[in-house]
Coordinates of C-alpha atoms in Angstrom, one line a residue:
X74 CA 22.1 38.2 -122.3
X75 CA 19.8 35.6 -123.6
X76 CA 16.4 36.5 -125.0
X77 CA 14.8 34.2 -122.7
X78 CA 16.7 35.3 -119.4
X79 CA 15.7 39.0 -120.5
X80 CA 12.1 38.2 -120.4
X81 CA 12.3 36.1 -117.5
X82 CA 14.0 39.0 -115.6
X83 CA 11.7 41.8 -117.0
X84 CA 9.0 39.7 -115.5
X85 CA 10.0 39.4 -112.3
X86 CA 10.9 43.1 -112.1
X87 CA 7.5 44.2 -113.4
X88 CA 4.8 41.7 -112.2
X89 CA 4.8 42.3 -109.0
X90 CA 3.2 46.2 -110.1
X91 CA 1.0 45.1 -112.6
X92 CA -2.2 46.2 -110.3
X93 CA -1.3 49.2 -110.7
X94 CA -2.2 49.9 -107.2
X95 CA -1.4 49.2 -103.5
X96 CA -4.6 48.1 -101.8
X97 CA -4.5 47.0 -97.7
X98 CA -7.9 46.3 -96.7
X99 CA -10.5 48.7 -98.0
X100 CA -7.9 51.4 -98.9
X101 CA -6.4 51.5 -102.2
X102 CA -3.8 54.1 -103.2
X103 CA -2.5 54.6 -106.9
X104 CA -0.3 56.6 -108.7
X105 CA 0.0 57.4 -112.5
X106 CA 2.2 59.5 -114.4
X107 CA 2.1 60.7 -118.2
X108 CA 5.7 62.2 -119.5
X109 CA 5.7 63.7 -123.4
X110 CA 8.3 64.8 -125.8
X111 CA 6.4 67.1 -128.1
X112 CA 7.5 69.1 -131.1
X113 CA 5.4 71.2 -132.3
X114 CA 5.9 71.6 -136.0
X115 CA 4.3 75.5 -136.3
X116 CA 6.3 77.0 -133.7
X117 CA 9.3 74.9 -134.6
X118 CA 10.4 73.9 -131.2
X119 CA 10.7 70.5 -128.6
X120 CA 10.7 70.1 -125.2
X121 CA 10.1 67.7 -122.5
X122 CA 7.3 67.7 -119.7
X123 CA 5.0 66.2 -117.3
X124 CA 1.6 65.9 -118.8
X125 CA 0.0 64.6 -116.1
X126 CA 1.2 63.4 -112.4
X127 CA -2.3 62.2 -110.4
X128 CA -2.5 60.3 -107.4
X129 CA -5.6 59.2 -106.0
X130 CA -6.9 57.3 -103.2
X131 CA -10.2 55.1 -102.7
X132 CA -11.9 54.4 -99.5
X133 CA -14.3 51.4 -99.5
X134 CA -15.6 51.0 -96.3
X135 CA -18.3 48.2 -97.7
X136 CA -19.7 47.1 -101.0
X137 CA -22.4 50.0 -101.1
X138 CA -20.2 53.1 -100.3
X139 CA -17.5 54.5 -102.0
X140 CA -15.4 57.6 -100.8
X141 CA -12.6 58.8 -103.8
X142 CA -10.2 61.5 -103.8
X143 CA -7.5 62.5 -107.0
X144 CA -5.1 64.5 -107.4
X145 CA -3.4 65.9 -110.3
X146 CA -0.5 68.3 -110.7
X147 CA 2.0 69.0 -114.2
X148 CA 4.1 70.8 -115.6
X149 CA 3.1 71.7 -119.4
X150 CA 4.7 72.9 -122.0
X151 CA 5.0 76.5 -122.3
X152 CA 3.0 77.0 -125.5
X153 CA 0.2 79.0 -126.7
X154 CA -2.2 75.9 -126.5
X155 CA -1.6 75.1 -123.2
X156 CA -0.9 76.5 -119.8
X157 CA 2.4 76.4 -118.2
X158 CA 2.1 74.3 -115.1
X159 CA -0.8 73.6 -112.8
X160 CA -1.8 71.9 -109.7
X161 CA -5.9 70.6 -109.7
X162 CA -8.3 68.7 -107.6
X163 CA -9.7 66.4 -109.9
X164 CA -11.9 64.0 -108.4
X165 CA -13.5 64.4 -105.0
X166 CA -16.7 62.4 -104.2
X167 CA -18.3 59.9 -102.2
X168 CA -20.9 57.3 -103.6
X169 CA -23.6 55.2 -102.0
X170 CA -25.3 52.1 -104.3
X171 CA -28.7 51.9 -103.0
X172 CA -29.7 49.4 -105.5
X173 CA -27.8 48.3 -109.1
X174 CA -30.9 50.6 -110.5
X175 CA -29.6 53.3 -108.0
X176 CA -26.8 55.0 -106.6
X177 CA -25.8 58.6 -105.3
X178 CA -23.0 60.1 -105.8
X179 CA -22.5 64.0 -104.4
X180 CA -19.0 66.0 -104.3
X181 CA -16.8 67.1 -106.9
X182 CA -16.5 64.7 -110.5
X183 CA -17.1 64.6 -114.0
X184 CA -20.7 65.8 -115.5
X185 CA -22.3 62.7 -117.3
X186 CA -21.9 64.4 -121.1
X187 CA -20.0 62.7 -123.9
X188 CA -18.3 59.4 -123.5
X189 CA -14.6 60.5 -124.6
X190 CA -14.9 62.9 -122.1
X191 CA -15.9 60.5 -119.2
X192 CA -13.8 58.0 -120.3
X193 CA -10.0 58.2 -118.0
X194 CA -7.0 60.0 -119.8
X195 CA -5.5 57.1 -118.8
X196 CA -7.5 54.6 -121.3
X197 CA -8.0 56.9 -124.0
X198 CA -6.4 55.4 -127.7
X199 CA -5.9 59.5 -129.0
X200 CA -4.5 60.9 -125.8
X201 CA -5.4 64.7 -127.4
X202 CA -9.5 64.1 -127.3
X203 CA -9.5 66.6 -129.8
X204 CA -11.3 70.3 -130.4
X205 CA -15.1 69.4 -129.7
X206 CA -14.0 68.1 -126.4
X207 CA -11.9 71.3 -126.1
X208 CA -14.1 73.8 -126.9
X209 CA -17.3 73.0 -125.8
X210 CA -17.4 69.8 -123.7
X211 CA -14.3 70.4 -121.2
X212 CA -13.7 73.9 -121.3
X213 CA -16.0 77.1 -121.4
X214 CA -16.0 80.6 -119.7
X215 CA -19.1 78.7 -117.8
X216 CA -17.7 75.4 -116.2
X217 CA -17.8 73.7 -120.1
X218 CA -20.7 71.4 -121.0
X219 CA -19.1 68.5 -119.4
X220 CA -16.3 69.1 -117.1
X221 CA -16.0 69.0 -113.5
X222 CA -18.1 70.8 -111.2
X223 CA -19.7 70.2 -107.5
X224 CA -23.1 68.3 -107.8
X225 CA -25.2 65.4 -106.8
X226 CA -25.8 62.6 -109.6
X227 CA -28.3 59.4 -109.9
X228 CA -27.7 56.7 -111.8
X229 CA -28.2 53.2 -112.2
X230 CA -28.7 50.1 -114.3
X231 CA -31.3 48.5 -115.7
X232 CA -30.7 45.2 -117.5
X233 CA -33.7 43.6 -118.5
X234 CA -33.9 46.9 -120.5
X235 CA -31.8 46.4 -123.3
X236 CA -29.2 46.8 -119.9
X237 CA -30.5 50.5 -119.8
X238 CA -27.9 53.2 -118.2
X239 CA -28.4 56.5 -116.5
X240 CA -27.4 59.5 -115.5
X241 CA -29.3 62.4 -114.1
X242 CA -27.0 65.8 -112.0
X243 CA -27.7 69.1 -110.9
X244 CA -24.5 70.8 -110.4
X245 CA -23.0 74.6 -110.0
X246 CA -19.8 75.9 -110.3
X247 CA -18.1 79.3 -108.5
X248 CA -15.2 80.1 -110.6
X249 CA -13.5 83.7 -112.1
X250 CA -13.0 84.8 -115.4
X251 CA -10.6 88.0 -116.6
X252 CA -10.9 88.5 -112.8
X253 CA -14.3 88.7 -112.5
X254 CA -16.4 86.6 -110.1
X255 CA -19.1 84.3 -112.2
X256 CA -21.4 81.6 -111.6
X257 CA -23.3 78.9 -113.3
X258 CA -25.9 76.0 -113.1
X259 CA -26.2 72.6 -114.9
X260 CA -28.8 70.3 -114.9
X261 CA -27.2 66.9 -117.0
X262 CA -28.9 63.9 -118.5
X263 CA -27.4 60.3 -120.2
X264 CA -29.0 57.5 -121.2
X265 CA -26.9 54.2 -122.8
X266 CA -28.6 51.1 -123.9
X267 CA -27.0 48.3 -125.1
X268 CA -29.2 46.5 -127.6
X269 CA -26.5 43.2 -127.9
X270 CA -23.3 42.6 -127.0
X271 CA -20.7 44.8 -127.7
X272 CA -22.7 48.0 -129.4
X273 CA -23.4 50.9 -126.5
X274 CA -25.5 53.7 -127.8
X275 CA -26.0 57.0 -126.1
X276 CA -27.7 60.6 -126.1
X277 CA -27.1 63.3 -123.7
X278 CA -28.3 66.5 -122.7
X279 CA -27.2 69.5 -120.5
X280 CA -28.8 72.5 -120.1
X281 CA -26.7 75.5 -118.2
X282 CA -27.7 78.4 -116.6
X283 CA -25.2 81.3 -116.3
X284 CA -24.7 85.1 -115.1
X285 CA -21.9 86.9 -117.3
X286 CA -19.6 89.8 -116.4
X287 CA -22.1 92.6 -116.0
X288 CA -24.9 90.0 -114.2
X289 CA -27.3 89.2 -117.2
X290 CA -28.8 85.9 -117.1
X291 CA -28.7 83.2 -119.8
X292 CA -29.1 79.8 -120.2
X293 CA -27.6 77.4 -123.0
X294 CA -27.9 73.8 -124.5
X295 CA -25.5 71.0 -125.6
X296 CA -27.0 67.8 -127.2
X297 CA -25.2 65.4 -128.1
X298 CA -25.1 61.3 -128.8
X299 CA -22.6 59.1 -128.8
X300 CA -21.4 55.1 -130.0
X301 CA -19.1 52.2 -129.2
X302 CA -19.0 49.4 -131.6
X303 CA -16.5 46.8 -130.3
X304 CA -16.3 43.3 -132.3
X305 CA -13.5 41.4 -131.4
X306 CA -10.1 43.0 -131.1
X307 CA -12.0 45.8 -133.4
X308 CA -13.3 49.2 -131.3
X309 CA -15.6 51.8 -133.5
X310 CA -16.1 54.7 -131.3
X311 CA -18.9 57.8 -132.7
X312 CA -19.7 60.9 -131.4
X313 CA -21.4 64.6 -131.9
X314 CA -22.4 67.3 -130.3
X315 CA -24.7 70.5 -131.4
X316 CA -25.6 73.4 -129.2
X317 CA -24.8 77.3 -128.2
X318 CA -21.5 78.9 -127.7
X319 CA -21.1 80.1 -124.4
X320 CA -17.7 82.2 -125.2
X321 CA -19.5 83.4 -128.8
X322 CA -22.5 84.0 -126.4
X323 CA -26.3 84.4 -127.2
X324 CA -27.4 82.8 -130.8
X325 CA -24.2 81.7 -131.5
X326 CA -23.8 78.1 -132.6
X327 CA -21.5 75.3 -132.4
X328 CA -21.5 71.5 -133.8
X329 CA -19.2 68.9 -134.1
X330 CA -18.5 65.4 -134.9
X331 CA -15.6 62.8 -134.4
X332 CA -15.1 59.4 -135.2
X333 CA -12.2 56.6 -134.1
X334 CA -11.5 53.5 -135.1
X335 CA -8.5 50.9 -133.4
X336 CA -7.5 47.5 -133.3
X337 CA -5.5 45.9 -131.1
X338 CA -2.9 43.5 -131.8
X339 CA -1.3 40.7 -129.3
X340 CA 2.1 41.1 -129.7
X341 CA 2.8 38.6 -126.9
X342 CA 1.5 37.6 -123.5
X343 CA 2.9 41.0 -122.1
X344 CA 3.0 43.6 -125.1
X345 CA 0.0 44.6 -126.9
X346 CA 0.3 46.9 -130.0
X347 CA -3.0 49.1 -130.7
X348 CA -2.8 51.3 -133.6
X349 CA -5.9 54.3 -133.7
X350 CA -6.8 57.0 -136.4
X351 CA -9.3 59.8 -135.9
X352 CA -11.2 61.9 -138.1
X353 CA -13.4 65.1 -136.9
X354 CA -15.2 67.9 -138.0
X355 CA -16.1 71.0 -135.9
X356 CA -18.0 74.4 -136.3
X357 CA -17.4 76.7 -133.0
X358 CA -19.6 79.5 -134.4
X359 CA -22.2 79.2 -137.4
X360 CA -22.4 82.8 -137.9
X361 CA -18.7 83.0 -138.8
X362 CA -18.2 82.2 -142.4
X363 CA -15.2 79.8 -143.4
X364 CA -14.5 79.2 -139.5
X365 CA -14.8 75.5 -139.5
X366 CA -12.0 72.8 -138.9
X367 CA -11.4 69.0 -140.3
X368 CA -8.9 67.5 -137.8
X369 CA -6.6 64.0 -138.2
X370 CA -5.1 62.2 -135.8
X371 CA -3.7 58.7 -135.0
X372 CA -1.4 57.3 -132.8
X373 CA 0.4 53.5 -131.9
X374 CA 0.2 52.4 -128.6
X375 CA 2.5 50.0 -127.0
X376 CA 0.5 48.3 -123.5
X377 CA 3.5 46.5 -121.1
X378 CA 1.7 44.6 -118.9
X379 CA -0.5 47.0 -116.9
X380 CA 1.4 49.4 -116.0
X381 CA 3.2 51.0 -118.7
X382 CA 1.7 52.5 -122.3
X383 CA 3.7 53.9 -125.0
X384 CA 2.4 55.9 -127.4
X385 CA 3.3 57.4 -130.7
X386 CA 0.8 60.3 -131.6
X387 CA 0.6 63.3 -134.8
X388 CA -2.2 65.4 -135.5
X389 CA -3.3 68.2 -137.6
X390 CA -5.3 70.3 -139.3
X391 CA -6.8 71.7 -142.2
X392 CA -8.7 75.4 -141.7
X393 CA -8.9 77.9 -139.2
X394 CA -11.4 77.5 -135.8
X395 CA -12.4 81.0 -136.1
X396 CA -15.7 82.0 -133.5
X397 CA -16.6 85.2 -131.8
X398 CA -15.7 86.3 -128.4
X399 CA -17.7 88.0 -126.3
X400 CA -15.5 89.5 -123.8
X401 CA -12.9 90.8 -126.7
X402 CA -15.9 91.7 -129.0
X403 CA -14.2 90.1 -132.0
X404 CA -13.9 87.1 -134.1
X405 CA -10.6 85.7 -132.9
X406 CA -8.7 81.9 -134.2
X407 CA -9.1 79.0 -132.0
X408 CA -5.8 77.6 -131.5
X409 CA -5.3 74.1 -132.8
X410 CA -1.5 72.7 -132.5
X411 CA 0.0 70.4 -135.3
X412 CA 2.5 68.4 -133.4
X413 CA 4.1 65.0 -133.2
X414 CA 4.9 63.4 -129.6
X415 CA 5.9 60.4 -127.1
X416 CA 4.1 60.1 -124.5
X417 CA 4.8 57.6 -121.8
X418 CA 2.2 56.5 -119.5
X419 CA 3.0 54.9 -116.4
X420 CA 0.4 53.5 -113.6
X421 CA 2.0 52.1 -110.0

């Protein structure tokens, strides 16, 4: 078959599902899939699996309110980094723009901390978002600094302001850990400016209040500040965090920093290559000496059309996380996989 009869029928297969979405009236539904070949090159095996299935749907009554619901189930591989299979509600939340310098959002979403973090794992160009996000942003005994949780959030836009952005939650979680019932509280903070075109600088704060296993109170900070440099086809993307451990527990210090640079290259009208490399440094515990980590990463990704991403991805490390635990009253290794894989992400 002809090179030009390929294309053409290629086209008219796959154009029709570029949206990436079925919309009828004010209802969109969408459906998006990651699939992964890993090997992992310390416990010398490969499999197959389902990284991520969601489905969500998106209710837009009028051009103020917003109603969203997502879905996400998987099947992961069976390693010690990871568990084995899940299903999660991921987004649940309805949102009302009072004004471009207002809106309300109240239900179940993302805290307003760290751009990597609030950015889709959909559109990310590392799709590992590496050990800061890990083990302090996304996961802690205590809801993590910036995962999901039940709140209410304003926000709004300012752009006379050097198009001023903000963010401002309360939210509280009910969850268990080793079997044990706990609770927590965060109050979250963001502010973005965008001094001229293409540069997007951000701080933010959150400040949690939690019960442990036997019912003490404490409460915690994470500051952190982040940056997006994007000039041309060029994206610079900056960020850090520094604040307590809650799994170390009182006193106990973590800080980290990562940095990622891509460039994407038009292959064609339909393929777009963009290669991405990044570099990180984290600390989960400054009173744990040598337990500090310097992480690489970098992956190719192949965009077709809208609805289809390919990606080539390696990472490793040099040294050992190493932090206290509280619950096992020990300094214990934080897990960090070196690991080539294929991911295919797919969007209908």
């Amino acid at each position: 078959m002809k090179k030009k009869t390929l294309g053409v029928l290629l086209a008219s297969v796959l154009l029709p599902l570029t949206a990436g979405a079925w919309e009828s009236g004010d209802l969109r539904l969408r459906g998006r899939l990651q699939t992964r070949f890993e090997v992992d090159l310390e416990q010398e095996s490969s499999a197959f699996c389902i990284r991520r299935a969601r489905f969500d749907g998106r209710w837009k009554p009028s051009d103020r309110v917003r109603l969203v619901l997502e879905f996400e189930g998987a099947g992961l591989l069976e390693t010690r980094y990871d568990e084995s299979a899940y299903t999660e509600l991921k987004d649940a939340y309805g949102r009302i723009d009072v004004h471009e310098a207002l809106r309300v959002q109240v239900g179940y979403f993302k805290k307003p901390f760290s751009r990597l973090k609030m950015m889709s794992a959909f559109g990310l160009f590392l799709p590992v978002r590496g050990m800061l996000n890990r083990y302090a942003v996304a996961r802690t005994g205590h809801g993590g600094y910036g995962g999901r949780d039940v709140g209410l959030m304003l926000s709004g836009r300012f752009n006379r302001a050097a198009r001023l952005r903000y963010f401002i939650g309360a939210f509280s979680g009910l969850g268990f850990q080793d079997g044990l019932e706990e609770s927590h509280k965060d109050v979250v903070g963001r502010l973005q400016v965008r001094p001229h075109k293409g540069l997007r600088v951000a701080v933010n704060a959150t400040h949690k209040l939690y019960h442990d296993l036997v019912g003490k109170t404490h409460t915690v900070n994470l500051f952190g500040a982040d940056l997006r440099y994007q000039l041309g086809d060029l994206t610079l993307m900056l960020e850090g965090a520094y604040g307590d451990n809650v799994d170390a527990g009182p006193d106990h210090l973590l800080w980290g920093f990562h940095g990622t640079i891509a460039y994407a290259l038009s292959l064609s009208d339909t393929l777009v290559l963009t290669p991405a490399v990044m570099l990180e440094v984290f600390d989960p515990d400054d009173r744990i000496d040598d337990g500090r980590a310097i992480r690489i990463a970098g992956a190719l990704n192949l965009d077709i059309f809208e609805i289809c991403r390919v990606i080539l991805f390696a990472e490793g490390t040099v040294g050992d996380l190493r932090a206290y635990d509280r619950t096992a009253v020990a300094a214990r290794v934080r897990q960090v996989p070196t690991r080539i894989f294929v991911q295919v992400n797919m969007a209908f």
